[in-house]
């Protein structure tokens, strides 16, 4: 029982991270129709920015995370306008562009920081122990911050007119434009929100897990799994699927051993997709 | 004074000429009908005005201003409201969100005020406010599309085949809604294939076929001709 609760808290904490990554990924796909292969890169970038600010420049950790989030959002905004915008209707082109940007970004990081893992650690150590329950404080903090960020995104997307416009754009782009919703401001804003969320997650999570130039690849893969499971383009789907994935991994690694987590996860995903090929919250194939 | 002047407009899709030098005028306060069967070019004309299709000749003047080069979203903010053929409500949005979706250019207070105004014209909106639009019937969706188009209080309302696929009872209700908008001073350019209900609503009509205007005139003149043709 005690192990069950501890693993559950860790699973929720991982689910919250996956949710932040996947919400951004699915937001970009739903609104721009772009599969952002650079998404993991913004996670890595968030990590390196937070590391540089806090460990090299001596900025307090909390401020470093806030600044890293803002910077990744701003960089995402510029990337959308400069690289993606012009080719947004061409799916193959945007895949190649985002993949190319990812390669350039990672190569630049290797050039500046080297390929070795950074010694980036969470400033708060120790664990909450009570009644045999054992949860690292870092996991709790990640869970609370990611949870707050999820709530903020949810509010933005479902409670503001800006969010209405974003979802209208995802539903039917041409009609949205005809109703006064300007793609020229909505697209880069959506991209900035999404990359900012990836940057925040990277800044928050890499000190707990690992920071090296290639941690973004696993993150992108996880985002794919979550988004396909939840239904491409669906934000509620991404949230739910992220927690399913996080909890499955946590419980599988506790009860079946670490290496079985991925196996159980992929079997689960396969089974769900056999029953619902469009994902949990997905609608049938989108019109072209 | 003309609020909309379309002068010798051409629209082409690859090799297909959908509009072949069409001229149409809409004056302040009137309701004008484009009537013609499927493929006549009605939607192409409407969407040349919304900016969703590009033109390859001619001019579109809105309040005397050439719309060339103005993006679709900006045209909406100039005062052009649009209810698309087939309604195309935002399916995953609620009824209220659909109506508010066009109001991004207004203050929050103005948007809420206009939503309340739309509810006063179309009581259905208040009853169904929180329901996803894809759960509504075709007629109800047409009301939502109309409300979405007028919630910005546009100077010109473009209405593409509002009766398409609707049962007679809904054609009557949509007609009543259009009359209510007319009473409130809305200028309308609408298209229809169904001459009989549409001609009851309008001041003037243009008969289109094969991308050209074949006839135009006030309702009395067009009614006889239309009745003689197969548009009924
Ligand atoms: N997107 C498009 N691509 C190619 N041809 C089109 C397109 N839209 C309309 N057309 C053609 O243009 C002509 C006019 O169509 P349209 O303006 O939709 O007429 P209407 O609204 O009167 O039915 C038709 O021949 C139609 O097949
Ligand atoms: Mg049409």
Short mmCIF file of C-alpha atoms and ligand atoms in Angstrom, two decimals:
data_model
loop_
_atom_site.label_atom_id
_atom_site.label_comp_id
_atom_site.label_asym_id
_atom_site.label_seq_id
_atom_site.Cartn_x
_atom_site.Cartn_y
_atom_site.Cartn_z
CA UNK A 1 0.00 0.00 0.00
CA UNK A 2 2.77 2.38 0.97
CA UNK A 3 4.71 1.57 -2.19
CA UNK A 4 1.52 1.96 -4.16
CA UNK A 5 1.05 5.52 -2.89
CA UNK A 6 4.69 6.52 -3.38
CA UNK A 7 4.76 5.16 -6.93
CA UNK A 8 1.45 6.90 -7.58
CA UNK A 9 2.85 10.29 -6.57
CA UNK A 10 5.91 9.77 -8.74
CA UNK A 11 3.67 8.64 -11.60
CA UNK A 12 1.53 11.76 -11.25
CA UNK A 13 4.66 13.89 -11.25
CA UNK A 14 5.88 12.23 -14.46
CA UNK A 15 2.41 12.47 -15.95
CA UNK A 16 2.36 16.22 -15.28
CA UNK A 17 5.69 16.63 -17.11
CA UNK A 18 4.51 14.59 -20.06
CA UNK A 19 1.28 16.58 -20.12
CA UNK A 20 3.11 19.90 -20.46
CA UNK A 21 5.26 18.60 -23.30
CA UNK A 22 2.35 16.90 -25.05
CA UNK A 23 -0.12 19.78 -24.70
CA UNK A 24 2.31 22.03 -26.55
CA UNK A 25 3.02 19.42 -29.19
CA UNK A 26 -0.67 18.79 -29.81
CA UNK A 27 -1.45 22.54 -29.75
CA UNK A 28 1.00 23.15 -32.59
CA UNK A 29 -0.34 20.21 -34.53
CA UNK A 30 -3.99 21.11 -33.96
CA UNK A 31 -3.65 24.79 -34.85
CA UNK A 32 -0.88 24.97 -37.43
CA UNK A 33 -1.10 21.40 -38.72
CA UNK A 34 2.64 21.17 -38.07
CA UNK A 35 4.36 18.14 -36.53
CA UNK A 36 7.04 19.92 -34.53
CA UNK A 37 10.13 17.71 -34.59
CA UNK A 38 11.99 20.44 -32.71
CA UNK A 39 9.73 20.08 -29.67
CA UNK A 40 12.24 18.03 -27.69
CA UNK A 41 14.85 20.62 -28.60
CA UNK A 42 12.97 23.32 -26.70
CA UNK A 43 12.94 21.04 -23.66
CA UNK A 44 16.72 20.67 -23.95
CA UNK A 45 17.09 24.41 -24.52
CA UNK A 46 15.04 25.15 -21.40
CA UNK A 47 17.35 22.87 -19.44
CA UNK A 48 20.57 24.47 -20.70
CA UNK A 49 19.23 28.00 -20.23
CA UNK A 50 18.17 27.26 -16.66
CA UNK A 51 21.52 25.56 -16.01
CA UNK A 52 23.50 28.51 -17.40
CA UNK A 53 21.45 31.07 -15.52
CA UNK A 54 21.51 29.30 -12.16
CA UNK A 55 24.82 27.41 -12.11
CA UNK A 56 26.98 29.71 -14.26
CA UNK A 57 25.51 33.18 -13.75
CA UNK A 58 24.28 32.63 -10.21
CA UNK A 59 20.66 33.62 -10.80
CA UNK A 60 18.29 32.17 -8.16
CA UNK A 61 16.79 28.86 -9.30
CA UNK A 62 13.20 30.08 -9.43
CA UNK A 63 14.14 33.14 -11.48
CA UNK A 64 16.27 30.97 -13.76
CA UNK A 65 13.26 28.74 -14.50
CA UNK A 66 11.01 31.72 -15.21
CA UNK A 67 13.60 33.32 -17.49
CA UNK A 68 14.29 30.04 -19.31
CA UNK A 69 10.55 29.64 -19.91
CA UNK A 70 10.20 33.16 -21.28
CA UNK A 71 13.29 32.76 -23.47
CA UNK A 72 12.17 29.45 -25.01
CA UNK A 73 8.75 30.97 -25.69
CA UNK A 74 10.35 34.00 -27.36
CA UNK A 75 12.67 31.80 -29.43
CA UNK A 76 9.67 29.67 -30.47
CA UNK A 77 7.83 32.83 -31.51
CA UNK A 78 10.72 33.90 -33.73
CA UNK A 79 11.20 30.38 -35.15
CA UNK A 80 7.54 30.28 -36.18
CA UNK A 81 7.68 33.64 -37.93
CA UNK A 82 11.08 33.21 -39.57
CA UNK A 83 11.16 29.48 -40.42
CA UNK A 84 7.73 27.88 -40.21
CA UNK A 85 5.17 30.52 -41.21
CA UNK A 86 5.92 30.65 -44.91
CA UNK A 87 5.64 26.88 -45.37
CA UNK A 88 2.84 26.18 -42.92
CA UNK A 89 0.56 24.54 -45.51
CA UNK A 90 3.32 22.17 -46.65
CA UNK A 91 3.49 19.31 -44.13
CA UNK A 92 6.65 17.75 -45.51
CA UNK A 93 8.44 21.11 -45.58
CA UNK A 94 7.55 21.93 -41.97
CA UNK A 95 8.71 18.49 -40.82
CA UNK A 96 12.06 19.03 -42.52
CA UNK A 97 12.33 22.58 -41.22
CA UNK A 98 11.61 21.67 -37.60
CA UNK A 99 13.89 18.62 -37.81
CA UNK A 100 16.62 20.79 -39.34
CA UNK A 101 16.19 23.42 -36.64
CA UNK A 102 16.44 20.70 -34.01
CA UNK A 103 19.73 19.44 -35.47
CA UNK A 104 21.18 22.95 -35.60
CA UNK A 105 20.10 23.65 -32.03
CA UNK A 106 21.56 20.43 -30.65
CA UNK A 107 24.80 20.87 -32.60
CA UNK A 108 25.11 24.40 -31.22
CA UNK A 109 24.62 23.07 -27.69
CA UNK A 110 27.31 20.42 -28.24
CA UNK A 111 29.67 23.11 -29.54
CA UNK A 112 29.07 25.40 -26.55
CA UNK A 113 28.68 22.91 -23.73
CA UNK A 114 30.17 19.66 -25.03
CA UNK A 115 28.41 16.34 -25.35
CA UNK A 116 28.83 15.26 -21.74
CA UNK A 117 26.01 15.48 -19.22
CA UNK A 118 25.91 18.70 -17.21
CA UNK A 119 26.21 18.65 -13.45
CA UNK A 120 22.81 20.27 -13.02
CA UNK A 121 21.09 19.46 -9.78
CA UNK A 122 17.88 20.39 -8.10
CA UNK A 123 18.54 22.89 -5.28
CA UNK A 124 16.10 21.14 -2.97
CA UNK A 125 17.07 17.63 -1.98
CA UNK A 126 15.61 15.16 0.43
CA UNK A 127 12.34 13.33 0.53
CA UNK A 128 9.01 13.47 2.20
CA UNK A 129 8.79 10.47 4.53
CA UNK A 130 5.64 9.85 6.40
CA UNK A 131 4.14 6.59 7.48
CA UNK A 132 6.57 4.71 5.25
CA UNK A 133 5.59 6.78 2.19
CA UNK A 134 8.66 8.00 0.42
CA UNK A 135 8.49 10.78 -2.18
CA UNK A 136 11.40 13.05 -3.20
CA UNK A 137 10.63 16.75 -2.67
CA UNK A 138 11.78 17.42 -6.23
CA UNK A 139 8.97 15.21 -7.54
CA UNK A 140 6.43 17.06 -5.45
CA UNK A 141 7.69 20.45 -6.62
CA UNK A 142 7.64 19.35 -10.26
CA UNK A 143 4.13 18.04 -9.80
CA UNK A 144 2.87 21.27 -8.23
CA UNK A 145 4.54 23.59 -10.78
CA UNK A 146 3.53 21.49 -13.79
CA UNK A 147 0.02 21.20 -12.37
CA UNK A 148 -0.19 24.97 -12.05
CA UNK A 149 1.10 25.40 -15.62
CA UNK A 150 -1.47 22.89 -16.90
CA UNK A 151 -4.21 24.80 -15.09
CA UNK A 152 -2.97 28.07 -16.60
CA UNK A 153 -2.98 26.63 -20.12
CA UNK A 154 -6.39 25.12 -19.54
CA UNK A 155 -7.70 28.50 -18.44
CA UNK A 156 -6.17 30.22 -21.46
CA UNK A 157 -7.50 27.72 -23.98
CA UNK A 158 -10.95 27.09 -22.49
CA UNK A 159 -11.81 30.27 -20.63
CA UNK A 160 -10.62 33.19 -22.76
CA UNK A 161 -11.65 34.55 -26.15
CA UNK A 162 -8.07 34.07 -27.23
CA UNK A 163 -8.45 30.36 -26.47
CA UNK A 164 -11.75 30.27 -28.34
CA UNK A 165 -9.92 31.74 -31.34
CA UNK A 166 -7.14 29.15 -31.04
CA UNK A 167 -9.60 26.27 -30.97
CA UNK A 168 -11.66 27.79 -33.81
CA UNK A 169 -8.47 27.97 -35.86
CA UNK A 170 -7.78 24.29 -35.11
CA UNK A 171 -11.34 23.36 -36.07
CA UNK A 172 -11.60 25.16 -39.41
CA UNK A 173 -8.78 27.51 -40.39
CA UNK A 174 -10.38 29.26 -43.39
CA UNK A 175 -13.67 29.91 -41.60
CA UNK A 176 -11.76 31.16 -38.55
CA UNK A 177 -9.95 33.68 -40.75
CA UNK A 178 -13.24 34.79 -42.29
CA UNK A 179 -14.53 35.46 -38.75
CA UNK A 180 -11.73 37.91 -38.01
CA UNK A 181 -9.19 35.55 -36.41
CA UNK A 182 -5.77 36.52 -37.80
CA UNK A 183 -3.39 33.60 -38.43
CA UNK A 184 -0.48 36.03 -38.53
CA UNK A 185 -0.80 36.58 -34.78
CA UNK A 186 -2.39 33.30 -33.69
CA UNK A 187 0.19 30.97 -35.23
CA UNK A 188 3.31 32.45 -33.62
CA UNK A 189 1.50 32.87 -30.29
CA UNK A 190 0.43 29.21 -30.29
CA UNK A 191 3.97 28.19 -31.15
CA UNK A 192 5.39 30.38 -28.37
CA UNK A 193 3.01 28.96 -25.77
CA UNK A 194 3.92 25.43 -26.82
CA UNK A 195 7.69 25.93 -26.87
CA UNK A 196 7.52 27.90 -23.62
CA UNK A 197 5.82 24.92 -21.97
CA UNK A 198 8.53 22.60 -23.32
CA UNK A 199 11.20 25.02 -22.04
CA UNK A 200 9.56 25.22 -18.62
CA UNK A 201 9.44 21.43 -18.39
CA UNK A 202 13.08 21.14 -19.42
CA UNK A 203 14.18 23.79 -16.93
CA UNK A 204 12.29 22.10 -14.14
CA UNK A 205 12.90 18.45 -14.89
CA UNK A 206 16.44 18.16 -16.32
CA UNK A 207 18.06 18.91 -12.91
CA UNK A 208 16.08 16.00 -11.53
CA UNK A 209 16.61 13.55 -14.39
CA UNK A 210 19.53 14.37 -16.68
CA UNK A 211 20.82 17.18 -18.88
CA UNK A 212 22.79 16.34 -21.99
CA UNK A 213 22.30 17.39 -25.61
CA UNK A 214 20.29 14.29 -26.49
CA UNK A 215 17.67 14.11 -23.74
CA UNK A 216 15.20 15.76 -26.14
CA UNK A 217 14.88 12.66 -28.28
CA UNK A 218 13.23 10.55 -25.61
CA UNK A 219 11.02 13.51 -24.77
CA UNK A 220 9.84 13.86 -28.36
CA UNK A 221 9.13 10.13 -28.53
CA UNK A 222 7.12 10.35 -25.31
CA UNK A 223 5.19 13.33 -26.70
CA UNK A 224 4.34 11.29 -29.80
CA UNK A 225 3.09 8.40 -27.71
CA UNK A 226 0.98 10.64 -25.48
CA UNK A 227 -0.50 12.64 -28.33
CA UNK A 228 -1.35 9.62 -30.44
CA UNK A 229 -2.87 7.93 -27.41
CA UNK A 230 -4.90 11.02 -26.51
CA UNK A 231 -5.94 11.80 -30.08
CA UNK A 232 -3.96 14.10 -32.39
CA UNK A 233 -4.80 17.73 -31.72
CA UNK A 234 -6.86 17.09 -28.57
CA UNK A 235 -5.73 18.97 -25.46
CA UNK A 236 -7.92 17.08 -22.96
CA UNK A 237 -6.76 13.87 -24.66
CA UNK A 238 -3.12 14.84 -24.21
CA UNK A 239 -3.68 15.61 -20.52
CA UNK A 240 -5.40 12.33 -19.79
CA UNK A 241 -2.98 10.24 -21.86
CA UNK A 242 0.01 11.90 -20.19
CA UNK A 243 -1.16 10.77 -16.77
CA UNK A 244 -1.96 7.28 -18.06
CA UNK A 245 1.59 7.03 -19.43
CA UNK A 246 3.20 8.49 -16.30
CA UNK A 247 1.32 6.22 -13.91
CA UNK A 248 1.84 3.13 -16.08
CA UNK A 249 5.58 3.74 -16.16
CA UNK A 250 5.79 4.36 -12.43
CA UNK A 251 3.78 1.30 -11.44
CA UNK A 252 5.40 -0.97 -14.00
CA UNK A 253 8.89 -0.02 -12.87
CA UNK A 254 8.03 -0.50 -9.19
CA UNK A 255 6.18 -3.78 -9.52
CA UNK A 256 7.81 -5.31 -12.59
CA UNK A 257 11.28 -3.77 -12.58
CA UNK A 258 12.62 -0.70 -14.36
CA UNK A 259 13.14 -2.16 -17.80
CA UNK A 260 9.58 -3.47 -18.04
CA UNK A 261 8.04 0.00 -17.82
CA UNK A 262 8.50 0.81 -21.48
CA UNK A 263 7.29 -2.64 -22.53
CA UNK A 264 4.09 -2.42 -20.51
CA UNK A 265 3.54 1.11 -21.79
CA UNK A 266 3.79 0.18 -25.44
CA UNK A 267 1.56 -2.85 -25.01
CA UNK A 268 -1.02 -0.64 -23.32
CA UNK A 269 -0.80 1.94 -26.11
CA UNK A 270 -1.18 -0.79 -28.72
CA UNK A 271 -4.24 -2.20 -27.03
CA UNK A 272 -5.90 1.21 -26.65
CA UNK A 273 -5.19 2.07 -30.27
CA UNK A 274 -6.59 -1.27 -31.46
CA UNK A 275 -9.84 -0.40 -29.71
CA UNK A 276 -9.79 3.33 -30.58
CA UNK A 277 -7.48 3.99 -33.54
CA UNK A 278 -8.24 7.73 -33.39
CA UNK A 279 -7.01 7.95 -29.78
CA UNK A 280 -8.99 8.45 -26.61
CA UNK A 281 -10.33 11.93 -27.44
CA UNK A 282 -9.60 11.95 -31.16
CA UNK A 283 -12.26 12.44 -33.78
CA UNK A 284 -12.17 10.40 -36.98
CA UNK A 285 -9.64 11.41 -39.63
CA UNK A 286 -9.42 15.17 -40.07
CA UNK A 287 -10.48 16.64 -43.36
CA UNK A 288 -7.58 17.66 -45.54
CA UNK B 1 -24.56 54.88 -51.83
CA UNK B 2 -23.14 51.42 -52.59
CA UNK B 3 -21.63 49.66 -49.61
CA UNK B 4 -20.29 46.95 -51.93
CA UNK B 5 -19.31 47.35 -55.59
CA UNK B 6 -18.03 44.36 -57.47
CA UNK B 7 -16.65 45.41 -60.83
CA UNK B 8 -16.04 42.90 -63.59
CA UNK B 9 -14.72 40.21 -61.25
CA UNK B 10 -12.83 37.10 -62.38
CA UNK B 11 -12.13 34.01 -60.24
CA UNK B 12 -10.26 31.01 -61.59
CA UNK B 13 -9.35 27.66 -60.06
CA UNK B 14 -6.52 26.35 -62.19
CA UNK B 15 -8.11 26.01 -65.60
CA UNK B 16 -11.70 26.47 -64.40
CA UNK B 17 -13.20 29.94 -64.70
CA UNK B 18 -15.74 30.23 -61.88
CA UNK B 19 -16.48 33.94 -62.34
CA UNK B 20 -16.23 35.52 -65.74
CA UNK B 21 -16.43 39.29 -65.36
CA UNK B 22 -19.24 39.66 -62.84
CA UNK B 23 -20.48 43.04 -61.60
CA UNK B 24 -22.74 43.34 -58.55
CA UNK B 25 -23.82 46.31 -56.42
CA UNK B 26 -25.20 46.27 -52.90
CA UNK B 27 -26.55 49.52 -51.46
CA UNK B 28 -26.78 50.50 -47.83
CA UNK B 29 -29.76 48.88 -46.09
CA UNK B 30 -30.95 46.61 -48.89
CA UNK B 31 -30.96 42.84 -49.25
CA UNK B 32 -29.63 41.50 -52.54
CA UNK B 33 -29.93 37.92 -53.78
CA UNK B 34 -27.60 35.97 -56.04
CA UNK B 35 -29.66 33.17 -57.45
CA UNK B 36 -28.45 30.30 -59.58
CA UNK B 37 -28.07 26.55 -59.60
CA UNK B 38 -25.10 24.58 -58.35
CA UNK B 39 -21.82 25.68 -59.91
CA UNK B 40 -23.12 29.06 -61.07
CA UNK B 41 -20.34 30.85 -59.17
CA UNK B 42 -22.30 32.19 -56.17
CA UNK B 43 -19.90 30.94 -53.49
CA UNK B 44 -16.91 32.05 -55.52
CA UNK B 45 -18.29 35.58 -55.53
CA UNK B 46 -19.06 35.54 -51.79
CA UNK B 47 -15.61 34.21 -50.97
CA UNK B 48 -13.90 36.70 -53.22
CA UNK B 49 -15.44 39.28 -50.87
CA UNK B 50 -14.43 37.42 -47.67
CA UNK B 51 -10.93 36.99 -49.08
CA UNK B 52 -10.98 33.19 -48.86
CA UNK B 53 -10.51 32.85 -52.62
CA UNK B 54 -8.21 35.04 -54.66
CA UNK B 55 -9.41 36.95 -57.67
CA UNK B 56 -7.70 37.14 -61.04
CA UNK B 57 -9.24 40.31 -62.37
CA UNK B 58 -11.68 43.08 -61.52
CA UNK B 59 -12.17 45.05 -58.32
CA UNK B 60 -14.10 44.72 -55.08
CA UNK B 61 -14.88 48.02 -53.36
CA UNK B 62 -16.23 47.95 -49.81
CA UNK B 63 -17.38 51.39 -48.69
CA UNK B 64 -15.38 52.72 -51.61
CA UNK B 65 -12.19 50.98 -50.51
CA UNK B 66 -10.45 48.42 -52.72
CA UNK B 67 -10.19 45.14 -50.82
CA UNK B 68 -7.25 43.86 -52.90
CA UNK B 69 -4.42 42.67 -50.66
CA UNK B 70 -6.46 42.87 -47.44
CA UNK B 71 -6.37 39.50 -45.60
CA UNK B 72 -9.58 37.71 -44.73
CA UNK B 73 -9.41 38.41 -40.98
CA UNK B 74 -8.93 42.13 -41.59
CA UNK B 75 -11.96 42.21 -43.89
CA UNK B 76 -14.08 40.83 -41.08
CA UNK B 77 -12.85 43.66 -38.89
CA UNK B 78 -13.72 46.20 -41.57
CA UNK B 79 -17.33 45.14 -41.10
CA UNK B 80 -17.94 42.15 -43.39
CA UNK B 81 -19.84 39.36 -41.64
CA UNK B 82 -20.02 35.92 -43.25
CA UNK B 83 -22.20 32.85 -42.82
CA UNK B 84 -20.67 30.08 -44.98
CA UNK B 85 -22.40 27.60 -47.25
CA UNK B 86 -22.97 24.42 -45.26
CA UNK B 87 -22.80 26.56 -42.06
CA UNK B 88 -19.38 25.32 -40.98
CA UNK B 89 -19.85 26.05 -37.32
CA UNK B 90 -16.80 25.28 -35.18
CA UNK B 91 -17.77 21.75 -34.25
CA UNK B 92 -15.80 21.33 -31.05
CA UNK B 93 -16.80 24.75 -29.69
CA UNK B 94 -19.96 25.40 -27.73
CA UNK B 95 -22.75 27.51 -29.15
CA UNK B 96 -21.69 30.50 -27.04
CA UNK B 97 -18.04 30.08 -28.04
CA UNK B 98 -19.04 29.94 -31.70
CA UNK B 99 -20.85 33.23 -31.41
CA UNK B 100 -17.98 34.84 -29.49
CA UNK B 101 -15.33 33.43 -31.86
CA UNK B 102 -15.76 36.30 -34.31
CA UNK B 103 -15.44 39.03 -31.66
CA UNK B 104 -11.68 38.97 -31.10
CA UNK B 105 -11.47 42.51 -32.45
CA UNK B 106 -13.94 43.86 -29.85
CA UNK B 107 -13.54 44.56 -26.15
CA UNK B 108 -14.73 41.83 -23.82
CA UNK B 109 -17.64 43.99 -22.67
CA UNK B 110 -18.70 44.73 -26.25
CA UNK B 111 -18.47 41.04 -27.13
CA UNK B 112 -20.67 40.03 -24.19
CA UNK B 113 -23.14 42.79 -25.06
CA UNK B 114 -23.34 41.58 -28.66
CA UNK B 115 -23.79 38.00 -27.49
CA UNK B 116 -26.73 39.13 -25.37
CA UNK B 117 -28.06 41.03 -28.39
CA UNK B 118 -27.73 37.91 -30.57
CA UNK B 119 -29.58 35.91 -27.90
CA UNK B 120 -32.41 38.45 -28.02
CA UNK B 121 -32.80 37.83 -31.76
CA UNK B 122 -32.19 34.08 -31.60
CA UNK B 123 -33.48 32.73 -28.24
CA UNK B 124 -32.11 29.31 -29.19
CA UNK B 125 -28.60 30.58 -28.46
CA UNK B 126 -29.31 31.21 -24.80
CA UNK B 127 -31.03 27.85 -24.40
CA UNK B 128 -28.17 25.94 -26.01
CA UNK B 129 -25.28 28.21 -24.98
CA UNK B 130 -23.12 25.50 -23.38
CA UNK B 131 -23.79 22.71 -25.87
CA UNK B 132 -21.14 21.67 -28.43
CA UNK B 133 -22.20 22.94 -31.85
CA UNK B 134 -21.84 19.53 -33.49
CA UNK B 135 -24.77 18.25 -31.42
CA UNK B 136 -27.18 20.68 -33.06
CA UNK B 137 -29.46 20.03 -36.02
CA UNK B 138 -28.71 21.66 -39.38
CA UNK B 139 -31.26 24.41 -38.81
CA UNK B 140 -29.91 25.14 -35.34
CA UNK B 141 -26.38 25.25 -36.74
CA UNK B 142 -27.57 27.77 -39.34
CA UNK B 143 -28.81 29.99 -36.52
CA UNK B 144 -25.41 29.67 -34.84
CA UNK B 145 -23.62 30.54 -38.09
CA UNK B 146 -25.89 33.57 -38.52
CA UNK B 147 -25.32 34.70 -34.95
CA UNK B 148 -21.55 34.23 -35.31
CA UNK B 149 -21.65 36.39 -38.43
CA UNK B 150 -23.68 39.21 -36.87
CA UNK B 151 -22.17 39.26 -33.37
CA UNK B 152 -19.63 41.80 -34.62
CA UNK B 153 -22.52 44.02 -35.85
CA UNK B 154 -21.18 43.93 -39.43
CA UNK B 155 -21.99 46.64 -41.95
CA UNK B 156 -22.53 43.96 -44.59
CA UNK B 157 -23.72 40.39 -44.00
CA UNK B 158 -22.78 37.73 -46.57
CA UNK B 159 -25.12 34.77 -46.40
CA UNK B 160 -24.22 31.78 -48.54
CA UNK B 161 -27.17 29.39 -49.09
CA UNK B 162 -28.77 29.65 -45.65
CA UNK B 163 -31.58 27.22 -46.62
CA UNK B 164 -29.32 24.47 -47.92
CA UNK B 165 -30.58 21.07 -46.83
CA UNK B 166 -33.16 22.44 -44.39
CA UNK B 167 -36.73 21.27 -43.85
CA UNK B 168 -39.52 23.78 -44.67
CA UNK B 169 -40.14 24.56 -41.01
CA UNK B 170 -36.51 25.59 -40.61
CA UNK B 171 -36.57 27.60 -43.84
CA UNK B 172 -39.40 29.61 -42.28
CA UNK B 173 -37.49 30.09 -39.04
CA UNK B 174 -34.30 31.17 -40.80
CA UNK B 175 -36.40 33.52 -42.95
CA UNK B 176 -37.85 35.07 -39.79
CA UNK B 177 -34.35 35.48 -38.39
CA UNK B 178 -33.23 37.22 -41.58
CA UNK B 179 -36.26 39.54 -41.44
CA UNK B 180 -35.41 40.39 -37.86
CA UNK B 181 -31.87 41.32 -38.94
CA UNK B 182 -33.33 43.43 -41.75
CA UNK B 183 -35.58 45.26 -39.28
CA UNK B 184 -32.45 46.09 -37.33
CA UNK B 185 -30.94 47.68 -40.42
CA UNK B 186 -28.55 44.96 -41.61
CA UNK B 187 -27.39 45.14 -45.22
CA UNK B 188 -27.33 41.64 -46.72
CA UNK B 189 -25.93 39.92 -49.79
CA UNK B 190 -27.28 36.37 -49.89
CA UNK B 191 -27.17 33.44 -52.29
CA UNK B 192 -29.76 30.74 -52.83
CA UNK B 193 -30.78 28.00 -55.20
CA UNK B 194 -34.28 27.99 -53.83
CA UNK B 195 -35.98 30.94 -55.51
CA UNK B 196 -39.34 30.83 -53.81
CA UNK B 197 -38.38 31.42 -50.16
CA UNK B 198 -35.39 33.59 -51.05
CA UNK B 199 -37.28 36.01 -53.31
CA UNK B 200 -39.67 36.77 -50.42
CA UNK B 201 -36.79 38.24 -48.43
CA UNK B 202 -34.96 40.47 -50.87
CA UNK B 203 -35.17 43.81 -52.67
CA UNK B 204 -33.20 42.93 -55.78
CA UNK B 205 -31.72 39.83 -57.37
CA UNK B 206 -29.03 38.78 -59.83
CA UNK B 207 -29.54 35.58 -61.78
CA UNK B 208 -26.23 33.77 -62.25
CA UNK B 209 -25.27 30.95 -64.54
CA UNK B 210 -21.91 29.64 -65.71
CA UNK B 211 -19.96 32.30 -63.85
CA UNK B 212 -21.89 35.20 -65.34
CA UNK B 213 -24.80 37.41 -64.37
CA UNK B 214 -27.58 36.65 -66.84
CA UNK B 215 -30.19 39.06 -65.50
CA UNK B 216 -30.66 41.46 -62.69
CA UNK B 217 -33.46 43.60 -61.41
CA UNK B 218 -35.89 44.14 -58.60
CA UNK B 219 -37.86 41.23 -57.22
CA UNK B 220 -40.99 41.72 -59.31
CA UNK B 221 -39.04 41.42 -62.56
CA UNK B 222 -36.90 38.50 -61.43
CA UNK B 223 -39.71 36.54 -59.87
CA UNK B 224 -41.45 35.92 -63.16
CA UNK B 225 -38.26 34.97 -64.93
CA UNK B 226 -37.08 32.76 -62.11
CA UNK B 227 -40.42 31.03 -61.99
CA UNK B 228 -40.11 30.36 -65.69
CA UNK B 229 -36.65 28.85 -65.22
CA UNK B 230 -35.80 25.62 -63.50
CA UNK B 231 -34.41 27.16 -60.31
CA UNK B 232 -37.58 26.23 -58.52
N1 LIG C 1 -11.90 25.00 -54.80
C1 LIG C 1 -12.27 24.80 -56.08
N2 LIG C 1 -11.45 24.20 -56.95
C2 LIG C 1 -11.81 23.99 -58.22
N3 LIG C 1 -12.98 24.35 -58.74
C3 LIG C 1 -13.87 24.96 -57.93
C4 LIG C 1 -13.56 25.21 -56.56
N4 LIG C 1 -14.63 25.83 -56.01
C5 LIG C 1 -15.55 25.94 -56.97
N5 LIG C 1 -15.09 25.43 -58.13
C6 LIG C 1 -15.81 25.41 -59.42
O1 LIG C 1 -16.15 26.73 -59.71
C7 LIG C 1 -17.46 26.79 -60.26
C8 LIG C 1 -18.31 27.70 -59.40
O2 LIG C 1 -18.47 27.10 -58.12
P1 LIG C 1 -19.17 27.84 -56.91
O3 LIG C 1 -18.68 29.24 -56.83
O4 LIG C 1 -19.02 27.00 -55.71
O5 LIG C 1 -20.68 27.85 -57.39
P2 LIG C 1 -22.03 27.86 -56.56
O6 LIG C 1 -21.74 28.40 -55.19
O7 LIG C 1 -22.93 28.75 -57.35
O8 LIG C 1 -22.55 26.46 -56.51
C9 LIG C 1 -17.96 25.36 -60.34
O9 LIG C 1 -17.73 24.89 -61.62
C10 LIG C 1 -17.11 24.64 -59.33
O10 LIG C 1 -16.95 23.30 -59.70
MG1 LIG C 2 -22.11 27.59 -53.38
#
